Amino acid sequence: MLGGFGSLFGRFKSLFARLGNLPSGLLEKQRLAGAVSPRIECAIAFYAVFSRAAGKAGTCIIGNMLLGLTIRDVVLIDRLALAFRPGLCVLTGETGAGKSILLDALGLALGRRAEAGLVRAGATEAVVSAEFAVGRNHPAHAVLREAGLDGDGETIVLRRLLAADGRSRAFVNDAPSSVGLLRELGDSLVEIQGQFEQRGLLDPANHRLILDAFAEASVGSAALAQAWQDWRAARCREEEAVRLLAASRAEEELLRHHLAELEKLAPEEGEEDHLAERRSFLQSAERLAETLAEAIAELGGNSGAQAALARATRRLERARERAHGFLDAPLAAAERAAAETAEALLVLEGAARQLELDPRELEQVEERLFALRALGRKHQLPVAELPALQQRMAAQLMAIDEGAESVQHLAHATAQARVRFVAAAETMSRARTRAASRLDTAVAAELAPLRLDKARFRTVLTPLAEPEWSGHGCERVHFEIATTPGAPFGPLARIASGGELSRFMLALKLVLADTAAVPTLIFDEVDSGIGGAVAAAVGERLQRLGTSLQVLVVTHSPQVAARGAHHWRVAKQLSARAAVTRVEELDPDTRQEEIARMLSGRIVTAEARAAAASLIAGGRA
């Protein structure tokens, strides 16, 4: 049954040829961080069951890692496809075999500088693709979404095409992209220590973030940032109030003059229309009076309509008795006409009396109308808006009178916000100071076994002047190193290059492994110039670092190679046409042979094979 189960495990394992094994503690860390997708979680569960059944307990699949690298026509490489695994991956080979070409090619995919010399002789273009597994919470997703690309996938493929004339094109998940986006994504996925441009730990801009992560001060950092935002907002409100008050004070005298003019004239709603209508009426009053007088003359007097109707009525009245009722109706009509004429005369006379106006009224109406219109032109407003302007000016003057008191309240609020920020900054400073001491001690403990026992490391917290304060606090954080006794401390970037620098970075990375944001770490020449116990110490630390991160190391040291969870050999093959670089993943037998070659040279002896077996066994212990 076990044999059949093992066969089933073998078939299933082939689905995960690129994912490999990793100590089980990392899986729990990935799950807690939300970095393992449901699909990969399911695969992990099946893989763990089959692994235990096949006698490979304590293995898992990492959620974030470099899955594979595909290279075409780069220097000595014509076509190459590599599938990487979690944990410590070692690449070995003789000098000149092409190990550095692999890193050059990966650098292209990560957005590093492209040079036409990387294109293989006779080829028109070089192509490099790097595929990464990314968990749900990886920062790369946010970078993709900000760039307008799909940021929800479980993998990211970075691809770079470099033409023989030096021009290059970039792609992210097969979508055309900029080299800048490629570099930004690459920086969040891989950190290379060695021959490439140094980033990460060597960039002082990252030291505060690294220390805060080591201090596990994320809650304090959030509170500090919020306190800074509150203080800044309070300062902005106070400064705006002061600015407005100062501007108002400068205009106060003119404002009071304008308000006095408005209050003296006291414009009312709809007054302009009323005055214009009255003016028009007054201008026509004299002619109207003449018309009324003529109408009154026609109706009144001895020769007017009223007198004529009176005479007609009297004649009808005298003839009434002889008419036997025939004149009743005409008489009644004449009486009504006489009454209506009398009433009309009364109305006309009343209207005429109303036109007996003050001769100065027209002048007064015009004077006020013209004054209102002049004030409207002065303020570039319609006359109808003058009452509202008066109210606004009165409110502005009231605000000026109250402004000083408001500024005092805002200044008090700003001072309180500053106190809260300073308190949060001091809390963060104390946490950073404690973490700096722990970090310095932990790094010092790692330096001696790496033959850096003369080196000294320290974390420096430099207080900043208040104008330099920010949401990150009141101090600048940077790492310093002194490599020899009596030498002054200096920035990390000025440390000796090559293997010494890589070993120092290894010590730092080991101490900071639990806070690493970049899941894949590459060391080039970390074992340069060392051997024996020091090389063994480097290998042991790389192996330990591989329990938390995917670590790729290019090495010439058998002690380091023996610690690898996975091993690839880089070799240069010569043919009649050209030299070509080949990369082979080694099984246990070929791996032992490769380490024996690294120990003894071209002629592999039995003693070298025995020593290789001993190193491999020691690496498993």
Coordinates of C-alpha atoms in Angstrom, one line a residue:
M1 CA 0.0 0.0 0.0
L2 CA 2.8 2.4 0.9
G3 CA 4.3 1.8 -2.5
G4 CA 1.1 2.7 -4.3
F5 CA 0.7 5.7 -2.0
G6 CA 4.2 6.8 -2.8
S7 CA 3.5 6.5 -6.5
L8 CA 0.4 8.7 -6.1
F9 CA 2.6 11.2 -4.2
G10 CA 5.1 11.2 -7.0
R11 CA 2.5 12.0 -9.6
F12 CA 1.0 14.7 -7.5
K13 CA 4.4 16.1 -6.6
S14 CA 5.1 16.8 -10.3
L15 CA 2.4 19.5 -10.2
F16 CA 4.5 21.4 -7.7
A17 CA 8.0 20.9 -9.3
R18 CA 8.6 24.6 -9.0
L19 CA 7.5 25.0 -5.4
G20 CA 9.6 22.5 -3.4
N21 CA 9.9 22.2 0.4
L22 CA 10.2 24.5 3.3
P23 CA 10.1 24.0 7.1
S24 CA 6.5 24.0 8.3
G25 CA 6.9 27.1 10.6
L26 CA 7.0 29.3 7.5
L27 CA 3.6 28.1 6.3
E28 CA 1.9 29.2 9.6
K29 CA 3.6 32.6 9.2
Q30 CA 2.4 32.9 5.6
R31 CA -1.2 31.9 6.7
L32 CA -1.2 34.4 9.6
A33 CA 0.0 37.2 7.2
G34 CA -2.8 36.3 4.7
A35 CA -0.3 35.5 2.1
V36 CA -1.6 32.0 1.1
S37 CA -4.4 32.0 -1.4
P38 CA -7.3 29.4 -1.1
R39 CA -6.0 27.6 -4.2
I40 CA -2.4 27.3 -2.9
E41 CA -3.8 26.5 0.6
C42 CA -5.6 23.5 -0.9
A43 CA -2.5 22.4 -2.7
I44 CA -0.5 22.7 0.5
A45 CA -3.0 20.5 2.3
F46 CA -2.7 17.7 -0.3
Y47 CA 1.1 18.1 -0.6
A48 CA 1.5 17.9 3.2
V49 CA -0.6 14.7 3.3
F50 CA 1.3 13.0 0.5
S51 CA 4.7 14.3 1.9
R52 CA 4.1 12.7 5.3
A53 CA 3.0 9.5 3.6
A54 CA 6.2 9.4 1.6
G55 CA 8.3 10.0 4.6
K56 CA 8.9 13.8 4.1
A57 CA 7.3 15.3 7.2
G58 CA 7.7 18.9 8.0
T59 CA 7.5 20.4 4.5
C60 CA 5.3 23.0 2.9
I61 CA 5.0 25.5 0.0
I62 CA 5.9 29.2 0.5
G63 CA 3.3 31.8 -0.5
N64 CA 5.7 34.4 -1.8
M65 CA 8.8 33.5 -3.9
L66 CA 10.5 33.5 -7.2
L67 CA 9.0 30.6 -9.1
G68 CA 10.9 30.6 -12.3
L69 CA 13.3 32.3 -14.6
T70 CA 13.2 32.0 -18.4
I71 CA 16.1 33.3 -20.5
R72 CA 16.7 33.5 -24.2
D73 CA 19.7 34.8 -26.0
V74 CA 21.5 36.5 -23.1
V75 CA 25.3 36.4 -23.6
L76 CA 26.2 32.7 -23.4
I77 CA 22.7 31.5 -22.8
D78 CA 20.6 30.6 -25.8
R79 CA 17.6 29.1 -24.1
L80 CA 17.2 28.3 -20.4
A81 CA 14.2 27.7 -18.1
L82 CA 14.8 27.4 -14.4
A83 CA 12.2 26.5 -11.8
F84 CA 13.1 27.6 -8.3
R85 CA 12.1 26.3 -4.9
P86 CA 11.6 27.8 -1.4
G87 CA 14.4 27.8 1.1
L88 CA 18.1 28.0 0.4
C89 CA 18.9 27.5 -3.3
V90 CA 22.6 27.3 -4.3
L91 CA 24.1 27.8 -7.7
T92 CA 27.6 26.5 -8.2
G93 CA 30.0 26.1 -11.2
E94 CA 33.5 26.9 -12.3
T95 CA 34.7 30.4 -12.8
G96 CA 33.5 31.7 -16.1
A97 CA 30.7 29.2 -16.4
G98 CA 28.1 32.0 -16.5
K99 CA 26.7 32.3 -13.0
S100 CA 26.9 36.1 -13.1
I101 CA 25.0 36.0 -16.4
L102 CA 22.0 34.5 -14.6
L103 CA 22.0 37.4 -12.2
D104 CA 22.5 39.9 -15.1
A105 CA 19.4 38.3 -16.8
L106 CA 17.4 38.4 -13.6
G107 CA 18.4 42.0 -13.2
L108 CA 16.9 42.8 -16.6
A109 CA 13.5 41.3 -15.6
L110 CA 13.7 43.3 -12.4
G111 CA 14.0 46.6 -14.3
R112 CA 17.7 47.1 -13.9
R113 CA 19.8 49.0 -16.5
A114 CA 19.9 47.3 -19.9
E115 CA 23.1 47.2 -22.0
A116 CA 23.2 46.0 -25.6
G117 CA 26.2 43.8 -24.7
L118 CA 23.9 41.4 -22.9
V119 CA 22.3 40.3 -26.2
R120 CA 23.9 37.0 -27.4
A121 CA 26.1 37.4 -30.5
G122 CA 24.2 36.9 -33.6
A123 CA 20.8 37.3 -31.9
T124 CA 18.4 40.1 -32.6
E125 CA 17.0 40.4 -29.1
A126 CA 17.3 39.0 -25.6
V127 CA 14.2 38.0 -23.6
V128 CA 14.0 37.4 -19.9
S129 CA 10.9 36.4 -17.9
A130 CA 10.7 36.1 -14.1
E131 CA 7.6 34.6 -12.5
F132 CA 6.7 35.2 -8.9
A133 CA 4.2 33.7 -6.5
V134 CA 2.6 36.5 -4.5
G135 CA 0.3 36.2 -1.5
R136 CA -2.9 38.2 -1.2
N137 CA -1.4 40.8 1.1
H138 CA 1.8 41.4 -0.9
P139 CA 2.5 45.1 -1.6
A140 CA 3.0 44.2 -5.3
H141 CA -0.8 44.0 -5.6
A142 CA -1.2 47.6 -4.7
V143 CA 1.5 48.6 -7.1
L144 CA -0.3 46.8 -9.9
R145 CA -3.7 48.3 -9.1
E146 CA -2.2 51.8 -8.9
A147 CA -0.7 51.2 -12.4
G148 CA -4.2 50.2 -13.7
L149 CA -3.3 46.5 -14.0
D150 CA -5.0 43.5 -12.5
G151 CA -3.7 43.2 -9.0
D152 CA -5.6 40.1 -7.8
G153 CA -3.7 37.2 -9.4
E154 CA -1.6 34.7 -7.5
T155 CA 1.4 35.1 -9.8
I156 CA 3.2 38.1 -11.4
V157 CA 5.3 37.7 -14.5
L158 CA 7.9 40.4 -15.3
R159 CA 9.3 40.2 -18.8
R160 CA 11.9 42.3 -20.5
L161 CA 12.9 42.4 -24.2
L162 CA 16.3 43.9 -25.1
A163 CA 17.1 44.5 -28.7
A164 CA 20.6 44.4 -30.1
D165 CA 20.6 48.2 -30.6
G166 CA 20.0 48.7 -26.8
R167 CA 16.3 49.5 -26.9
S168 CA 14.2 47.6 -24.5
R169 CA 10.5 46.9 -23.8
A170 CA 8.9 45.8 -20.6
F171 CA 5.8 43.7 -19.8
V172 CA 3.9 42.9 -16.6
N173 CA 1.6 39.9 -16.9
D174 CA 1.9 40.2 -20.7
A175 CA 0.6 43.8 -20.6
P176 CA 3.0 46.5 -22.0
S177 CA 4.5 48.4 -19.1
S178 CA 7.2 50.9 -18.2
V179 CA 10.7 49.9 -17.0
G180 CA 10.0 52.0 -13.9
L181 CA 7.0 49.8 -13.0
L182 CA 9.1 46.8 -13.6
R183 CA 11.7 48.2 -11.2
E184 CA 9.1 49.1 -8.6
L185 CA 7.7 45.6 -8.6
G186 CA 11.1 44.1 -8.7
D187 CA 12.2 46.0 -5.6
S188 CA 9.2 44.6 -3.7
L189 CA 9.9 41.0 -4.8
V190 CA 13.7 40.5 -4.8
E191 CA 16.7 42.0 -3.0
I192 CA 20.1 41.3 -4.4
Q193 CA 23.3 41.7 -2.4
G194 CA 26.5 41.8 -4.3
Q195 CA 27.4 43.0 -7.7
F196 CA 24.1 44.8 -8.4
E197 CA 23.2 48.2 -7.2
Q198 CA 22.6 48.0 -3.4
R199 CA 19.1 48.7 -2.2
G200 CA 17.2 47.7 0.9
L201 CA 19.4 47.7 4.0
L202 CA 22.0 50.0 2.4
D203 CA 19.5 52.7 1.7
P204 CA 19.3 55.1 4.7
A205 CA 15.8 56.0 3.7
N206 CA 14.8 52.4 4.7
H207 CA 16.5 52.3 8.1
R208 CA 13.7 53.9 10.1
L209 CA 11.2 51.4 8.6
I210 CA 13.5 48.5 9.3
L211 CA 14.0 49.6 12.9
D212 CA 10.3 50.1 13.5
A213 CA 9.5 46.7 12.0
F214 CA 12.2 45.2 14.3
A215 CA 10.6 47.0 17.2
E216 CA 7.2 45.7 16.2
A217 CA 6.0 49.3 16.6
S218 CA 3.3 49.3 13.9
V219 CA 0.6 50.4 16.4
G220 CA 2.8 53.2 17.7
S221 CA 3.7 54.2 14.2
A222 CA 0.0 54.6 13.3
A223 CA -0.7 56.6 16.5
L224 CA 2.3 58.8 15.7
A225 CA 1.2 59.4 12.2
Q226 CA -2.4 60.3 13.3
A227 CA -1.0 62.7 16.0
W228 CA 1.1 64.3 13.3
Q229 CA -1.9 64.7 11.0
D230 CA -4.0 66.2 13.8
W231 CA -1.3 68.7 14.7
R232 CA -0.8 69.6 11.1
A233 CA -4.5 70.1 10.6
A234 CA -4.7 72.3 13.7
R235 CA -1.8 74.4 12.5
C236 CA -3.4 74.8 9.1
R237 CA -6.7 76.0 10.7
E238 CA -4.8 78.4 13.0
E239 CA -2.6 79.8 10.1
E240 CA -5.7 80.3 7.9
A241 CA -7.5 82.1 10.7
V242 CA -4.5 84.3 11.3
R243 CA -4.2 85.0 7.6
L244 CA -7.8 86.0 7.3
L245 CA -7.6 88.1 10.4
A246 CA -4.6 89.9 9.1
A247 CA -6.2 90.5 5.7
S248 CA -9.3 91.7 7.4
R249 CA -7.4 94.1 9.6
A250 CA -5.7 95.6 6.6
E251 CA -9.1 96.3 5.0
E252 CA -10.9 97.2 8.2
E253 CA -10.8 101.0 7.8
L254 CA -12.0 100.8 4.2
L255 CA -14.6 98.3 5.2
R256 CA -16.0 100.6 7.9
H257 CA -16.0 103.6 5.5
H258 CA -18.0 101.5 3.0
L259 CA -20.4 100.3 5.6
A260 CA -21.0 103.8 6.9
E261 CA -21.9 104.9 3.3
L262 CA -24.4 102.0 3.1
E263 CA -25.9 102.6 6.5
K264 CA -26.3 106.3 5.7
L265 CA -28.1 105.6 2.4
A266 CA -29.9 102.6 3.9
P267 CA -30.9 100.9 0.7
E268 CA -34.1 98.8 0.8
E269 CA -35.3 95.7 -1.1
G270 CA -36.9 96.7 -4.4
E271 CA -36.3 100.4 -3.8
E272 CA -34.8 101.1 -7.2
D273 CA -37.8 99.9 -9.1
H274 CA -40.1 101.9 -6.9
L275 CA -38.1 105.1 -7.3
A276 CA -37.8 104.7 -11.0
E277 CA -41.6 104.2 -11.3
R278 CA -42.2 107.3 -9.1
R279 CA -39.8 109.4 -11.1
S280 CA -41.5 108.5 -14.3
F281 CA -44.9 109.5 -12.8
L282 CA -43.6 112.8 -11.4
Q283 CA -42.1 113.6 -14.8
S284 CA -45.6 113.2 -16.3
A285 CA -47.6 114.9 -13.5
E286 CA -47.8 118.4 -15.1
R287 CA -49.3 117.1 -18.3
L288 CA -51.7 114.9 -16.4
A289 CA -52.9 117.9 -14.4
E290 CA -53.6 119.8 -17.6
T291 CA -55.6 116.9 -19.0
L292 CA -57.7 116.6 -15.8
A293 CA -58.4 120.3 -15.8
E294 CA -59.7 120.1 -19.4
A295 CA -61.9 117.1 -18.5
I296 CA -63.3 119.0 -15.5
A297 CA -64.1 122.0 -17.6
E298 CA -65.9 119.8 -20.1
L299 CA -68.1 118.4 -17.4
G300 CA -68.5 121.3 -15.0
G301 CA -69.4 125.0 -15.3
N302 CA -72.4 126.7 -17.0
S303 CA -71.6 125.2 -20.4
G304 CA -70.5 121.8 -19.2
A305 CA -72.2 118.4 -19.5
Q306 CA -73.4 118.6 -15.9
A307 CA -75.3 121.9 -16.6
A308 CA -76.7 120.6 -19.9
L309 CA -78.0 117.4 -18.2
A310 CA -79.6 119.5 -15.4
R311 CA -81.5 121.7 -18.0
A312 CA -82.6 118.6 -20.0
T313 CA -83.9 117.0 -16.8
R314 CA -85.9 120.1 -15.8
R315 CA -87.6 120.2 -19.3
L316 CA -88.5 116.6 -19.1
E317 CA -89.8 117.0 -15.6
R318 CA -92.2 119.9 -16.7
A319 CA -93.5 117.9 -19.7
R320 CA -94.0 114.7 -17.6
E321 CA -97.6 115.4 -16.5
R322 CA -98.8 115.8 -20.1
A323 CA -97.0 112.6 -21.3
H324 CA -99.1 110.2 -19.1
G325 CA -95.9 108.1 -18.3
F326 CA -94.3 108.3 -21.8
L327 CA -91.4 110.4 -20.5
D328 CA -90.7 108.3 -17.3
A329 CA -88.0 106.3 -18.9
P330 CA -86.2 109.1 -20.6
L331 CA -86.4 111.2 -17.4
A332 CA -84.9 108.3 -15.4
A333 CA -82.1 108.0 -17.9
A334 CA -81.4 111.7 -17.8
E335 CA -81.3 111.6 -14.0
R336 CA -78.9 108.7 -14.0
A337 CA -76.6 110.4 -16.5
A338 CA -76.7 113.5 -14.3
A339 CA -75.8 111.5 -11.2
E340 CA -73.0 109.7 -13.0
T341 CA -71.6 113.0 -14.4
A342 CA -71.6 114.5 -10.9
E343 CA -69.7 111.4 -9.6
A344 CA -67.2 111.6 -12.5
L345 CA -66.7 115.2 -11.8
L346 CA -66.0 114.5 -8.2
V347 CA -63.4 111.8 -9.2
L348 CA -61.7 114.1 -11.7
E349 CA -61.5 116.8 -9.1
G350 CA -60.0 114.4 -6.6
A351 CA -57.4 113.2 -9.0
A352 CA -56.6 116.8 -9.8
R353 CA -56.1 117.5 -6.1
Q354 CA -53.6 114.5 -5.9
L355 CA -51.5 116.1 -8.6
E356 CA -51.0 119.1 -6.4
L357 CA -47.5 117.8 -5.6
D358 CA -44.4 119.2 -3.9
P359 CA -42.4 120.7 -6.7
R360 CA -39.2 119.4 -5.0
E361 CA -40.3 115.7 -4.8
L362 CA -39.1 114.9 -8.3
E363 CA -35.7 116.3 -7.5
Q364 CA -35.6 114.3 -4.2
V365 CA -36.6 111.1 -5.9
E366 CA -34.0 111.5 -8.7
E367 CA -31.4 112.4 -6.1
R368 CA -31.9 109.2 -4.1
L369 CA -32.2 107.0 -7.3
F370 CA -29.0 108.4 -8.7
A371 CA -27.2 108.0 -5.3
L372 CA -28.2 104.3 -5.1
R373 CA -27.1 103.7 -8.7
A374 CA -23.8 105.4 -8.1
L375 CA -23.1 103.3 -5.0
G376 CA -24.0 100.2 -7.0
R377 CA -21.4 101.2 -9.7
K378 CA -18.9 101.8 -7.0
H379 CA -19.2 98.3 -5.6
Q380 CA -19.8 96.8 -9.1
L381 CA -23.1 95.4 -8.0
P382 CA -26.7 95.9 -9.1
V383 CA -28.6 98.3 -6.8
A384 CA -30.8 95.4 -5.7
E385 CA -27.8 93.7 -4.1
L386 CA -26.8 96.6 -1.9
P387 CA -28.8 95.6 1.1
A388 CA -27.1 92.2 1.1
L389 CA -23.7 93.8 0.7
Q390 CA -24.5 95.9 3.8
Q391 CA -25.3 92.8 5.7
R392 CA -22.1 91.1 4.6
M393 CA -19.9 94.0 5.5
A394 CA -21.5 94.2 8.9
A395 CA -20.8 90.5 9.4
Q396 CA -17.2 90.9 8.3
L397 CA -16.7 93.7 10.8
M398 CA -18.2 91.5 13.5
A399 CA -15.9 88.6 12.4
I400 CA -12.9 91.0 12.7
D401 CA -14.0 91.9 16.2
E402 CA -14.4 88.2 17.1
G403 CA -11.4 87.1 15.0
A404 CA -8.7 87.7 17.7
E405 CA -10.7 85.5 20.1
S406 CA -11.1 82.8 17.5
V407 CA -7.3 82.8 16.8
Q408 CA -6.6 82.4 20.5
H409 CA -8.9 79.3 20.6
L410 CA -7.2 77.8 17.5
A411 CA -3.8 78.5 18.9
H412 CA -4.7 76.7 22.1
A413 CA -6.0 73.7 20.1
T414 CA -2.8 73.7 18.1
A415 CA -0.7 73.7 21.2
Q416 CA -2.7 70.8 22.6
A417 CA -2.3 68.8 19.3
R418 CA 1.5 69.5 19.5
V419 CA 1.6 68.1 23.0
R420 CA -0.1 65.0 21.9
F421 CA 2.3 64.6 18.9
V422 CA 5.3 65.1 21.1
A423 CA 4.1 62.5 23.6
A424 CA 3.5 60.0 20.8
A425 CA 6.9 60.8 19.3
E426 CA 8.6 60.3 22.7
T427 CA 6.9 57.0 23.1
M428 CA 8.1 55.9 19.6
S429 CA 11.6 57.2 20.4
R430 CA 11.8 55.1 23.5
A431 CA 10.6 52.1 21.6
R432 CA 13.2 52.8 18.9
T433 CA 16.0 53.2 21.4
R434 CA 15.2 49.9 23.0
A435 CA 14.9 48.2 19.7
A436 CA 18.2 49.8 18.5
S437 CA 20.0 48.3 21.5
R438 CA 18.6 44.9 20.8
L439 CA 19.4 45.2 17.1
D440 CA 23.0 46.2 17.8
T441 CA 23.5 43.3 20.2
A442 CA 21.9 40.8 17.8
V443 CA 24.0 42.0 14.9
A444 CA 27.2 42.0 16.9
A445 CA 26.6 38.3 17.9
E446 CA 26.4 37.4 14.2
L447 CA 29.5 39.2 13.1
A448 CA 32.3 37.2 14.8
P449 CA 31.5 33.8 13.3
L450 CA 31.5 35.5 9.9
R451 CA 35.1 36.7 10.4
L452 CA 33.8 40.3 11.0
D453 CA 34.7 40.2 14.7
K454 CA 36.6 43.5 14.4
A455 CA 33.6 45.3 12.9
R456 CA 31.2 47.3 15.0
F457 CA 27.6 48.1 14.2
R458 CA 25.4 50.7 15.7
T459 CA 21.9 52.2 15.1
V460 CA 22.0 56.0 15.4
L461 CA 19.0 58.0 16.4
T462 CA 19.7 61.7 15.6
P463 CA 17.2 64.3 17.1
L464 CA 15.7 66.6 14.5
A465 CA 15.0 70.3 14.7
E466 CA 11.3 71.0 15.0
P467 CA 10.9 72.2 11.3
E468 CA 12.2 68.7 10.3
W469 CA 9.7 66.8 12.4
S470 CA 7.2 64.6 10.4
G471 CA 4.7 61.9 10.8
H472 CA 7.6 59.5 11.4
G473 CA 8.8 61.2 14.5
C474 CA 11.4 63.6 15.8
E475 CA 14.6 61.7 15.0
R476 CA 16.4 60.4 12.0
V477 CA 17.4 56.7 12.0
H478 CA 20.5 55.3 10.2
F479 CA 22.8 52.4 10.6
E480 CA 26.6 52.8 10.8
I481 CA 29.5 50.4 10.7
A482 CA 33.2 50.6 11.7
T483 CA 35.2 47.8 10.1
T484 CA 38.5 48.1 12.0
P485 CA 39.3 49.0 15.6
G486 CA 39.8 52.7 16.0
A487 CA 38.2 53.6 12.7
P488 CA 35.3 56.0 12.7
F489 CA 31.8 54.9 12.2
G490 CA 30.4 55.5 8.7
P491 CA 27.3 54.7 6.5
L492 CA 26.7 51.1 5.5
A493 CA 27.2 52.0 1.9
R494 CA 30.8 52.9 2.5
I495 CA 31.8 49.5 3.9
A496 CA 34.3 47.4 1.9
S497 CA 32.7 45.8 -1.2
G498 CA 32.5 42.2 -2.3
G499 CA 32.3 39.3 0.1
E500 CA 32.8 41.4 3.3
L501 CA 29.8 43.5 2.4
S502 CA 27.7 40.5 1.5
R503 CA 28.5 38.8 4.8
F504 CA 27.6 41.9 6.7
M505 CA 24.3 42.1 4.9
L506 CA 23.8 38.4 5.7
A507 CA 24.2 39.1 9.4
L508 CA 21.7 42.0 9.2
K509 CA 19.3 40.0 7.1
L510 CA 19.4 37.1 9.6
V511 CA 18.6 39.3 12.5
L512 CA 15.8 41.0 10.6
A513 CA 14.5 37.9 8.9
D514 CA 11.1 38.0 10.7
T515 CA 10.5 41.6 9.5
A516 CA 11.5 41.1 5.9
A517 CA 9.2 42.7 3.4
V518 CA 10.9 41.3 0.3
P519 CA 10.4 37.5 0.1
T520 CA 13.4 36.6 -2.1
L521 CA 17.0 37.4 -1.2
I522 CA 20.0 36.8 -3.5
F523 CA 23.6 36.8 -2.3
D524 CA 26.4 37.0 -4.9
E525 CA 30.0 36.2 -3.6
V526 CA 28.9 36.1 0.0
D527 CA 31.8 33.5 0.5
S528 CA 34.4 35.6 -1.2
G529 CA 37.8 35.2 0.4
I530 CA 36.7 32.9 3.2
G531 CA 36.9 29.2 3.9
G532 CA 36.9 26.6 6.6
A533 CA 34.9 27.4 9.8
V534 CA 33.9 30.9 8.5
A535 CA 32.5 29.4 5.3
A536 CA 30.6 26.8 7.4
A537 CA 29.2 29.7 9.5
V538 CA 28.1 31.5 6.4
G539 CA 26.4 28.3 5.1
E540 CA 24.7 27.7 8.4
R541 CA 23.3 31.2 8.5
L542 CA 22.1 31.1 5.0
Q543 CA 20.3 27.9 5.7
R544 CA 18.7 29.4 8.8
L545 CA 17.7 32.5 6.7
G546 CA 16.1 30.1 4.2
T547 CA 13.6 29.0 6.8
S548 CA 12.0 32.4 6.6
L549 CA 12.8 33.6 3.1
Q550 CA 13.6 32.2 -0.3
V551 CA 17.4 32.6 -0.5
L552 CA 19.4 32.2 -3.7
V553 CA 23.2 32.2 -3.3
V554 CA 25.9 32.0 -6.0
T555 CA 28.8 30.3 -4.2
H556 CA 32.2 28.8 -4.7
S557 CA 32.3 27.3 -1.2
P558 CA 31.5 23.6 -0.6
Q559 CA 30.5 24.4 3.0
V560 CA 27.8 26.8 1.8
A561 CA 26.7 24.5 -1.1
A562 CA 26.3 21.6 1.3
R563 CA 23.7 23.6 3.3
G564 CA 21.4 24.2 0.3
A565 CA 17.9 22.7 0.2
H566 CA 18.2 22.8 -3.6
H567 CA 21.3 22.8 -5.8
W568 CA 21.9 23.9 -9.4
R569 CA 25.2 23.6 -11.3
V570 CA 26.1 26.1 -14.0
A571 CA 28.5 24.9 -16.7
K572 CA 29.8 26.2 -20.0
Q573 CA 29.6 23.8 -22.9
L574 CA 31.9 24.3 -25.9
S575 CA 30.9 23.3 -29.4
A576 CA 32.2 24.0 -32.9
R577 CA 29.9 27.0 -33.2
A578 CA 30.0 28.7 -29.8
A579 CA 30.2 28.4 -26.1
V580 CA 26.8 27.9 -24.3
T581 CA 25.9 28.1 -20.6
R582 CA 23.8 25.3 -19.3
V583 CA 22.2 24.9 -15.8
E584 CA 21.3 21.6 -14.3
E585 CA 19.4 20.9 -11.1
L586 CA 21.3 18.2 -9.2
D587 CA 19.9 15.1 -7.5
P588 CA 21.6 13.7 -4.3
D589 CA 24.2 11.8 -6.2
T590 CA 25.2 14.5 -8.7
R591 CA 25.1 17.1 -5.9
Q592 CA 27.6 15.1 -3.9
E593 CA 29.8 14.8 -6.9
E594 CA 29.6 18.6 -7.5
I595 CA 30.6 19.4 -3.9
A596 CA 33.4 16.9 -4.2
R597 CA 34.6 18.7 -7.3
M598 CA 34.5 22.0 -5.4
L599 CA 36.6 20.4 -2.6
S600 CA 39.3 18.7 -4.8
G601 CA 39.2 20.4 -8.2
R602 CA 39.0 18.7 -11.6
I603 CA 40.1 15.3 -10.3
V604 CA 37.5 14.1 -7.8
T605 CA 39.0 11.7 -5.3
A606 CA 37.3 9.2 -3.0
E607 CA 38.4 11.3 -0.1
A608 CA 36.7 14.4 -1.7
R609 CA 33.5 12.3 -2.1
A610 CA 33.6 11.2 1.5
A611 CA 34.2 14.8 2.6
A612 CA 31.3 15.9 0.4
A613 CA 29.0 13.3 1.9
S614 CA 30.1 14.4 5.4
L615 CA 29.4 18.1 4.6
I616 CA 25.9 17.2 3.2
A617 CA 25.1 15.1 6.2
G618 CA 26.3 17.9 8.5
G619 CA 24.0 20.3 6.7
R620 CA 21.0 18.2 7.4
A621 CA 21.7 17.8 11.1

